[in-house]
Short mmCIF file of C-alpha atoms in Angstrom, two decimals:
data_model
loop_
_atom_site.label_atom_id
_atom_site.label_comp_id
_atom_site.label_asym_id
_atom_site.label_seq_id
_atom_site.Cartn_x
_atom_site.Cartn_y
_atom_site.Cartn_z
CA UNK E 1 -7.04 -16.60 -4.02
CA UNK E 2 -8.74 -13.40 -2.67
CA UNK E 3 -9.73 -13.11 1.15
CA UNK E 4 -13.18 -11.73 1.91
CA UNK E 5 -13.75 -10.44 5.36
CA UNK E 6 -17.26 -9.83 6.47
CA UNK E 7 -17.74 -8.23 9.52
CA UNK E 8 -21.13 -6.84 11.54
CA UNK E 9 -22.78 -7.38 14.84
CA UNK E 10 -25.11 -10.56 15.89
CA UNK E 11 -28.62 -10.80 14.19
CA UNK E 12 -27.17 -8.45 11.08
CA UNK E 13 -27.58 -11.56 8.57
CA UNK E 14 -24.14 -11.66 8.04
CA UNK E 15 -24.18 -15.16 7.89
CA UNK E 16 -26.93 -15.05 5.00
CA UNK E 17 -24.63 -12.58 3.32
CA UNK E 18 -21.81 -15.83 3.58
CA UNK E 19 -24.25 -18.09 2.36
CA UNK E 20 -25.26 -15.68 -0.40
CA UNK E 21 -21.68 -14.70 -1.75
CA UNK E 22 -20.36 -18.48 -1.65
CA UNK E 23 -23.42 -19.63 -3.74
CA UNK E 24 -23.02 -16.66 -6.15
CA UNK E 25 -18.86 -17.92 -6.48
CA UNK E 26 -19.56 -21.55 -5.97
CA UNK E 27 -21.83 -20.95 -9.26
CA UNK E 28 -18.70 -19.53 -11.16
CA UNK E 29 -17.07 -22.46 -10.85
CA UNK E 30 -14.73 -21.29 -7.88
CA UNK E 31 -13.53 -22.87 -5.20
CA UNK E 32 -14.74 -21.34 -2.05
CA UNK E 33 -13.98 -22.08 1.44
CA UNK E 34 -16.21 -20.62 4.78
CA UNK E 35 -14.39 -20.18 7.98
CA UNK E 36 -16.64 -19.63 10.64
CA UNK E 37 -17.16 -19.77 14.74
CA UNK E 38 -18.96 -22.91 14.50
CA UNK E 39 -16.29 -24.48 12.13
CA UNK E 40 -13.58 -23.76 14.61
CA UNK E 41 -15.46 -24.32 17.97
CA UNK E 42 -17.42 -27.14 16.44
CA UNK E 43 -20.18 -25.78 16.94
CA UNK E 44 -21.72 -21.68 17.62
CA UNK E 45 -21.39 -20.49 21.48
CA UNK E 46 -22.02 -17.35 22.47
CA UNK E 47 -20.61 -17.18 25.72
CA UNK E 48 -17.28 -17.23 23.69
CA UNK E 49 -18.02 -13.29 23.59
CA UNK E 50 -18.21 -13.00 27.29
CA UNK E 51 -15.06 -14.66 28.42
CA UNK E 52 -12.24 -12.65 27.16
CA UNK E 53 -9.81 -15.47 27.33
CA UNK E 54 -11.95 -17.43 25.28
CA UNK E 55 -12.38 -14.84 22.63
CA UNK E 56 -9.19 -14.40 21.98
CA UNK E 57 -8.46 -17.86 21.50
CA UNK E 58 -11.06 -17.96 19.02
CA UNK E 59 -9.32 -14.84 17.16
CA UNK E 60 -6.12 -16.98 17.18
CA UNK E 61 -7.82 -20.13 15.82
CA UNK E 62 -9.56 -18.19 12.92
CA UNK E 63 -6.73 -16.41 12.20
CA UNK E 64 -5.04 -19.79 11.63
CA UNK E 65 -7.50 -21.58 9.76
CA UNK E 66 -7.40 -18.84 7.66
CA UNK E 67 -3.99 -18.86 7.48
CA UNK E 68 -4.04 -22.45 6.44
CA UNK E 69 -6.34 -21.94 3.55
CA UNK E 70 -4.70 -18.92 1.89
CA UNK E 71 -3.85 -19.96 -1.50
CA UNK E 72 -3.80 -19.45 -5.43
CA UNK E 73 -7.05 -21.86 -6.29
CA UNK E 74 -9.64 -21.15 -3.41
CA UNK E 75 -11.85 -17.92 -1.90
CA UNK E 76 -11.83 -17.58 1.69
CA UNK E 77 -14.54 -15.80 3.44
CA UNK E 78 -14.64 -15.34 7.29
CA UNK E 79 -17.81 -15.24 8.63
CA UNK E 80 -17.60 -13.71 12.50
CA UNK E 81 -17.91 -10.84 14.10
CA UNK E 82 -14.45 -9.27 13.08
CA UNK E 83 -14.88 -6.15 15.15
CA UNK E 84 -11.51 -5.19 16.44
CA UNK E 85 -9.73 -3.10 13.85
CA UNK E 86 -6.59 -4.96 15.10
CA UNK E 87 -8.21 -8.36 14.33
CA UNK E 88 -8.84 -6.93 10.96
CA UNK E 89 -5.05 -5.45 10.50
CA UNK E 90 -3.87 -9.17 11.21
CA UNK E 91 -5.94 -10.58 8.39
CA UNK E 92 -5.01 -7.80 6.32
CA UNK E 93 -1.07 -8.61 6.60
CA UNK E 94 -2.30 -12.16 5.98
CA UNK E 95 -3.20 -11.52 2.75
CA UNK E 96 -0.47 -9.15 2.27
CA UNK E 97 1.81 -12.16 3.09
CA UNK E 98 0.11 -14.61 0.75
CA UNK E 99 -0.01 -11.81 -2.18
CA UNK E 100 -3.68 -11.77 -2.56
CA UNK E 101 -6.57 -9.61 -3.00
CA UNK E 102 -8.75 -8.67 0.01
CA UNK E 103 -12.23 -6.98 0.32
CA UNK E 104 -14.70 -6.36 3.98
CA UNK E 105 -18.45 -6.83 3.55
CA UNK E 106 -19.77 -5.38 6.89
CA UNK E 107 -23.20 -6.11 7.81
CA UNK E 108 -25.50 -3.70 9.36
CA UNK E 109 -29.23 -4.23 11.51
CA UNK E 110 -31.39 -1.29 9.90
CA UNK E 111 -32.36 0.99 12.39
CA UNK E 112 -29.62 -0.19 14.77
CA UNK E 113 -27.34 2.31 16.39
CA UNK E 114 -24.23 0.40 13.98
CA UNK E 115 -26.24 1.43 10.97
CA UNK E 116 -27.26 5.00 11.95
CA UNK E 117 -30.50 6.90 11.06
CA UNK E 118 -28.85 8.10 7.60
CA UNK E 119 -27.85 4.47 6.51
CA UNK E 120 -31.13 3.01 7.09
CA UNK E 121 -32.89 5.77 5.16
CA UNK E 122 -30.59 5.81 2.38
CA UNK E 123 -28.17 3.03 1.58
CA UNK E 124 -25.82 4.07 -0.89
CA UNK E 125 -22.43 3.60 -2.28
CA UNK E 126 -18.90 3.18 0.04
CA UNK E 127 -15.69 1.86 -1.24
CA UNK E 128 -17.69 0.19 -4.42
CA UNK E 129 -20.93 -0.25 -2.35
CA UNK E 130 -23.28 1.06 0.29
CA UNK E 131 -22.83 4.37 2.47
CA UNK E 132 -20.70 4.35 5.52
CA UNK E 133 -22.91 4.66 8.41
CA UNK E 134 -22.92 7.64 9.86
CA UNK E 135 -24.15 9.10 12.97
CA UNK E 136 -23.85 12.91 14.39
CA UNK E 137 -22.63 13.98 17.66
CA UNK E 138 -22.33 17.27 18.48
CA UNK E 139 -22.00 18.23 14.37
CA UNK E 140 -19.73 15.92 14.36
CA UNK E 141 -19.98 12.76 12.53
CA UNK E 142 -18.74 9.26 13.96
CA UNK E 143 -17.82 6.03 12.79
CA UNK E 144 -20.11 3.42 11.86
CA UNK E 145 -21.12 1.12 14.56
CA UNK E 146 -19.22 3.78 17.25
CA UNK E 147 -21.41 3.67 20.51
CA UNK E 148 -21.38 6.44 22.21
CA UNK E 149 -19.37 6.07 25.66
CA UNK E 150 -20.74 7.35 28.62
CA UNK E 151 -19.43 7.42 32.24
CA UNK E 152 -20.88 5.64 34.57
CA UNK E 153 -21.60 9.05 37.22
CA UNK E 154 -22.94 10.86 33.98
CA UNK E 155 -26.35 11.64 33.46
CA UNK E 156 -28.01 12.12 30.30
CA UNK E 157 -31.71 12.97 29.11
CA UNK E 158 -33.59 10.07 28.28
CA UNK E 159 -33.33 10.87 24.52
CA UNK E 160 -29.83 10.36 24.55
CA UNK E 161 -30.56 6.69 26.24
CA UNK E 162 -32.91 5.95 23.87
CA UNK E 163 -30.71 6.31 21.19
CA UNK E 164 -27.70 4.71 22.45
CA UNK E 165 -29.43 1.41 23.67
CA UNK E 166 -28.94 -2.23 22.77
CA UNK E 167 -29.65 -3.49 19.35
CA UNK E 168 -30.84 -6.36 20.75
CA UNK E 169 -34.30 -4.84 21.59
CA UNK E 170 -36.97 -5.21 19.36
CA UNK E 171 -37.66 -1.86 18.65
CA UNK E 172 -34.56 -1.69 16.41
CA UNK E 173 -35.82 -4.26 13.61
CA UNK E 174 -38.83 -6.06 12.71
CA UNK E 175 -39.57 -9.56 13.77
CA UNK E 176 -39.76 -10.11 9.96
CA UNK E 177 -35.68 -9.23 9.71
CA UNK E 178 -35.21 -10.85 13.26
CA UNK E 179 -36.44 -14.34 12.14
CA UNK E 180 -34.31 -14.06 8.77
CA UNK E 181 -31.65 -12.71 10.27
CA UNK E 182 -31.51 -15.41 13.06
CA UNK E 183 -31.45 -18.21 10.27
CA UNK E 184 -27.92 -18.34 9.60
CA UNK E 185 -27.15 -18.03 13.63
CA UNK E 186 -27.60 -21.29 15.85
CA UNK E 187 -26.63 -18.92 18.71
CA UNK E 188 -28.69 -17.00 21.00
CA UNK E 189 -27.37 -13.90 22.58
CA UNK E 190 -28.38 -12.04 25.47
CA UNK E 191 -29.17 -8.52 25.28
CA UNK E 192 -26.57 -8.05 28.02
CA UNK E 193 -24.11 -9.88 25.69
CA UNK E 194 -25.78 -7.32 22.60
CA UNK E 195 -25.11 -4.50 24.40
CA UNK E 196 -21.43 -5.26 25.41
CA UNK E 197 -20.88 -6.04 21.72
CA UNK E 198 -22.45 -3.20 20.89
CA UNK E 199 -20.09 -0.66 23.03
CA UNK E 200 -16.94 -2.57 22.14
CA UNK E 201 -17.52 -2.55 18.33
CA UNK E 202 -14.87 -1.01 16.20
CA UNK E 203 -16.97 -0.28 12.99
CA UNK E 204 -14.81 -0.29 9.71
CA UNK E 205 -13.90 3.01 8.55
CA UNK E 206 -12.20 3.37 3.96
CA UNK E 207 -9.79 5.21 4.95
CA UNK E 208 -7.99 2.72 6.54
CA UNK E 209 -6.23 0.31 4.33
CA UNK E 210 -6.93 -2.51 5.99
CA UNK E 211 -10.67 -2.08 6.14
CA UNK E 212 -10.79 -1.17 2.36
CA UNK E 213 -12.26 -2.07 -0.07
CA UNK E 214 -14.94 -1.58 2.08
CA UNK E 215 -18.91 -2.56 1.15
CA UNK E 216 -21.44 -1.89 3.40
CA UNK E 217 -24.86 -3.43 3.71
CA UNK E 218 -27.64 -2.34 5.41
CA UNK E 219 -29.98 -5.14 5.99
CA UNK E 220 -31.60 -8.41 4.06
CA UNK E 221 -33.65 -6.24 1.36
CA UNK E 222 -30.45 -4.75 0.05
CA UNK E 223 -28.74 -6.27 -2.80
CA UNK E 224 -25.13 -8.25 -2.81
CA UNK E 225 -23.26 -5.88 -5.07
CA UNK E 226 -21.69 -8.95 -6.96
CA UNK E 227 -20.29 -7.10 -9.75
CA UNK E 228 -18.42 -4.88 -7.02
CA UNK E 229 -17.25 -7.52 -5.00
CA UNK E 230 -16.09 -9.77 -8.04
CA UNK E 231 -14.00 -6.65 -9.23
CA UNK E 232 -12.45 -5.93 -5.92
CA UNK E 233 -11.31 -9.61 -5.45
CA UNK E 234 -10.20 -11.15 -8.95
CA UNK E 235 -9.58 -7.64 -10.53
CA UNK E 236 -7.43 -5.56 -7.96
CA UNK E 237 -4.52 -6.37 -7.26
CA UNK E 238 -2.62 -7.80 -3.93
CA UNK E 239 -1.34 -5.30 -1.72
CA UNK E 240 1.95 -4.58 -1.81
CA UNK E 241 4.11 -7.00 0.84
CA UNK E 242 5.89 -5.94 3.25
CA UNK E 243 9.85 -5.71 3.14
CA UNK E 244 9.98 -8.38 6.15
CA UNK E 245 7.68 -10.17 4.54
CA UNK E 246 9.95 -11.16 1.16
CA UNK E 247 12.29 -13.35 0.84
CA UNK E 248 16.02 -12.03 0.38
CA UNK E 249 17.48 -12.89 -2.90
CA UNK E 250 19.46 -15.73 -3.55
CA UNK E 251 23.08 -15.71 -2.77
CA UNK E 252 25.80 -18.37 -3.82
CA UNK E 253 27.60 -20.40 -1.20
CA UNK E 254 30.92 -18.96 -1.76
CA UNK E 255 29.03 -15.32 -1.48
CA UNK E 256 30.59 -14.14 1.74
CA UNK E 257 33.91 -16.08 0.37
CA UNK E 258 34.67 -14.12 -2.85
CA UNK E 259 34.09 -10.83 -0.61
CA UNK E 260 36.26 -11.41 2.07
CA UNK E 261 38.73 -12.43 -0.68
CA UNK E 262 38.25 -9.33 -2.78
CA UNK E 263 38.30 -6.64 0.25
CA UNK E 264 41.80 -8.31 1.80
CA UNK E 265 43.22 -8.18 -1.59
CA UNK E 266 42.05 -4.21 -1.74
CA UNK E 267 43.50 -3.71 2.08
CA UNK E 268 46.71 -5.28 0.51
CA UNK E 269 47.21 -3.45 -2.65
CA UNK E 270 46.37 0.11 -0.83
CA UNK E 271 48.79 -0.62 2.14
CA UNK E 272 51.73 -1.69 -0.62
CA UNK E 273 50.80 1.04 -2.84
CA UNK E 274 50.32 3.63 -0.27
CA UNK E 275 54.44 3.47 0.83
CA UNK E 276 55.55 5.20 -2.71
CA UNK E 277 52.77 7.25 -2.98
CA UNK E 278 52.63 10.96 -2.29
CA UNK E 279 48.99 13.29 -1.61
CA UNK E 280 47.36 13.47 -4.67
CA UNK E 281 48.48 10.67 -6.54
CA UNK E 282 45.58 8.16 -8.02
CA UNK E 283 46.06 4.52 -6.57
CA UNK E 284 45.56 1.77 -8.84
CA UNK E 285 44.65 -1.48 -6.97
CA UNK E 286 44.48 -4.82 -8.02
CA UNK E 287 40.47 -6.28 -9.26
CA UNK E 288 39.58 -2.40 -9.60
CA UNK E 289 39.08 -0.59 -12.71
CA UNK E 290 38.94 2.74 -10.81
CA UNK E 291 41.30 5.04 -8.68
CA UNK E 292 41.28 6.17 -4.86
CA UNK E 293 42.98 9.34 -4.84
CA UNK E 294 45.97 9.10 -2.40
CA UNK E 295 45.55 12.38 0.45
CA UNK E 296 47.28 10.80 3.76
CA UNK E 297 49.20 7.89 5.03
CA UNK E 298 46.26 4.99 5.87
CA UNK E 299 46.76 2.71 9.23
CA UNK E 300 45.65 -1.15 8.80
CA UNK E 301 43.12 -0.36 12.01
CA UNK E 302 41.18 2.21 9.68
CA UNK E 303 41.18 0.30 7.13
CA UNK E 304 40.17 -2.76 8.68
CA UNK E 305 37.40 -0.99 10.60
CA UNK E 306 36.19 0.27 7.02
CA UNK E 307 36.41 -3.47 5.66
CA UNK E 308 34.15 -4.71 8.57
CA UNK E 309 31.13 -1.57 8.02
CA UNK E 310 31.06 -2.46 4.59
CA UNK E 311 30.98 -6.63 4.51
CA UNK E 312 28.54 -6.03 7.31
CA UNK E 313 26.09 -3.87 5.19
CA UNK E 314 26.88 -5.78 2.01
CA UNK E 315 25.75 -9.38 4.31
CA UNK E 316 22.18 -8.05 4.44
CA UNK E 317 21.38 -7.64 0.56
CA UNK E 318 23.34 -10.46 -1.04
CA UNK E 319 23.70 -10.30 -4.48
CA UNK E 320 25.39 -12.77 -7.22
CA UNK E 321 24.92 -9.71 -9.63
CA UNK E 322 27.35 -7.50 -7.53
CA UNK E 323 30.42 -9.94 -7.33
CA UNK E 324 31.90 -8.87 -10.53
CA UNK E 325 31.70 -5.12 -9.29
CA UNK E 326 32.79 -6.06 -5.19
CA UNK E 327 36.15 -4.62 -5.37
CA UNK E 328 35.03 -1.28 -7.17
CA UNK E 329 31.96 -0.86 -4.70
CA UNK E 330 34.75 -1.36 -1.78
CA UNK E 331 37.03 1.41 -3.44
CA UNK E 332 33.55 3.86 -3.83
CA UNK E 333 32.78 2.90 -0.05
CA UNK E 334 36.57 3.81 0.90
CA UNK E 335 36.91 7.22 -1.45
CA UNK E 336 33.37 8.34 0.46
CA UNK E 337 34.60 6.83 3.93
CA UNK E 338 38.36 8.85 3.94
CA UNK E 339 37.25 12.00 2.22
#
């Protein structure tokens, strides 16, 4: 069953937004499983976020519980931060793997620098539901949740700091959203921790496959777009897997047998037929219902170097449907090979 990633910074009630979506499927009568930090670590830590070594064995263990919960009867929503876009590709080819639907519900703090001052004035639609953040720079606008980067020998104006600080400050929400948002978090993060979270975010952007469907919230007062996020799991379909990713078809035992067979009987009907022929006759060889047109005397070493290109491509897409035509798609390979 569908995979649904959701994605946003501490304190952006993304865990309320879990809650919230497995009661409303739960209800349905689905199956629904919640991974989570505190199901893999046993319990929420923050520091995970500050140790780099831990963090990324927390991405591994996710990405394996996930992994382990993939299937046809339950919904599996991840409930972390999810903020490296190559974190998010990996669950994407997950789900790619497993043949099943996908959707990202990224959660944003209103007023925060991840939401930007257009997405906290006016919410709208993205990818099925809610605006992409966007903030300007320059005329230019940026991804959601991008922070901008400054060097550490640069100054700025103190506008420009204003804008660009921590999320964790107070200013950014009101202690109404901080105490609801904080509900679903047993965590507490420093703002140093905030801020460092803050500059290495990677906010989803739709126009990257793996980050779409995309729906964006902006806050608790907001609305789960249920209808939406129904469609884009149960109604979409899976996307397409990738060719290392499918199994090869099924071959018989006595496959690479009956071609080795059929190709040494072709070498040995050209090289007998070959010593009466003259240039421009049409050869007739045994298991063939076509002709190779005779130009020039063949030597066993071509031939044989011919045999091994074509058993060698023929080995890597098997086919119990082709051994009835082997000895005609040897003569094709030969007639294209000589001439």
């Amino acid at each position: 069953m569908p995979l649904v990633v959701l994605c946003g910074l501490p304190y952006s009630g993304r865990s309320r937004r879990a809650e919230e979506l497995r009661g409303a499927l739960a209800a349905e009568g689905r199956a629904v499983c919640v991974v989570d930090d505190a199901a893999v670590l046993g319990a929420e830590d923050a520091t995970v976020y500050g140790d780099s070594a831990r963090e990324k064995a927390l991405r591994g263990a996710l990405r394996a519980a996930v992994e382990r919960r993939l299937s046809r009867r339950d919904v599996v929503i991840l409930d972390s931060l999810n903020y490296i876009k190559g974190f998010r590709y990996e669950l994407y080819c997950l789900a790619r793997a497993a043949r099943t639907p996908l959707c990202l519900v990224y959660c944003v703090r209103p007023g925060s620098v991840s939401a930007g001052p257009r997405a906290a004035a006016d919410p709208g639609r993205n990818g099925g539901a809610g605006q992409r953040p966007r903030a300007e720079d320059g005329g230019r606008p940026l991804a959601a949740g991008a922070a901008v980067r400054r060097e550490p020998w640069a100054a700025e104006p103190q506008e420009a700091e204003q804008e660009t600080a921590a999320p964790a400050l107070p200013a950014f929400g009101t202690p109404e959203f901080e105490e609801s948002a904080k509900l679903g978090s047993s965590a507490s993060y420093p703002p140093e921790l905030m801020e460092a979270l803050t500059v290495r975010f990677e906010a989803p952007d739709s126009r990257n496959r793996w980050d779409r469907p995309l729906f964006t919230l902006v806050g608790l007062e907001a609305p789960l777009p249920l209808a939406e996020i129904r469609a884009a799991l149960f109604e979409n379909q899976a996307p397409p897997p990738h060719q290392s990713t499918q199994s090869q078809p099924l071959a018989s035992g006595s496959f690479l047998h009956q071609l080795d067979q059929v190709t040494s009987q072709v070498l040995a009907g050209l090289m007998e037929a070959q010593k009466s022929a003259v240039p421009g006759d049409l050869l007739k060889l045994p298991g063939t219902t076509e002709h190779l047109r005779f130009t020039r005397p063949l030597t066993m070493a071509e031939l044989s170097r011919l045999r091994r290109q074509f058993i060698s491509y023929t080995k890597m897409h098997p086919n119990n449907e082709n051994l009835p035509q082997l000895a005609n798609m040897f003569l094709q390979y030969l007639s294209q090979s000589l001439h």
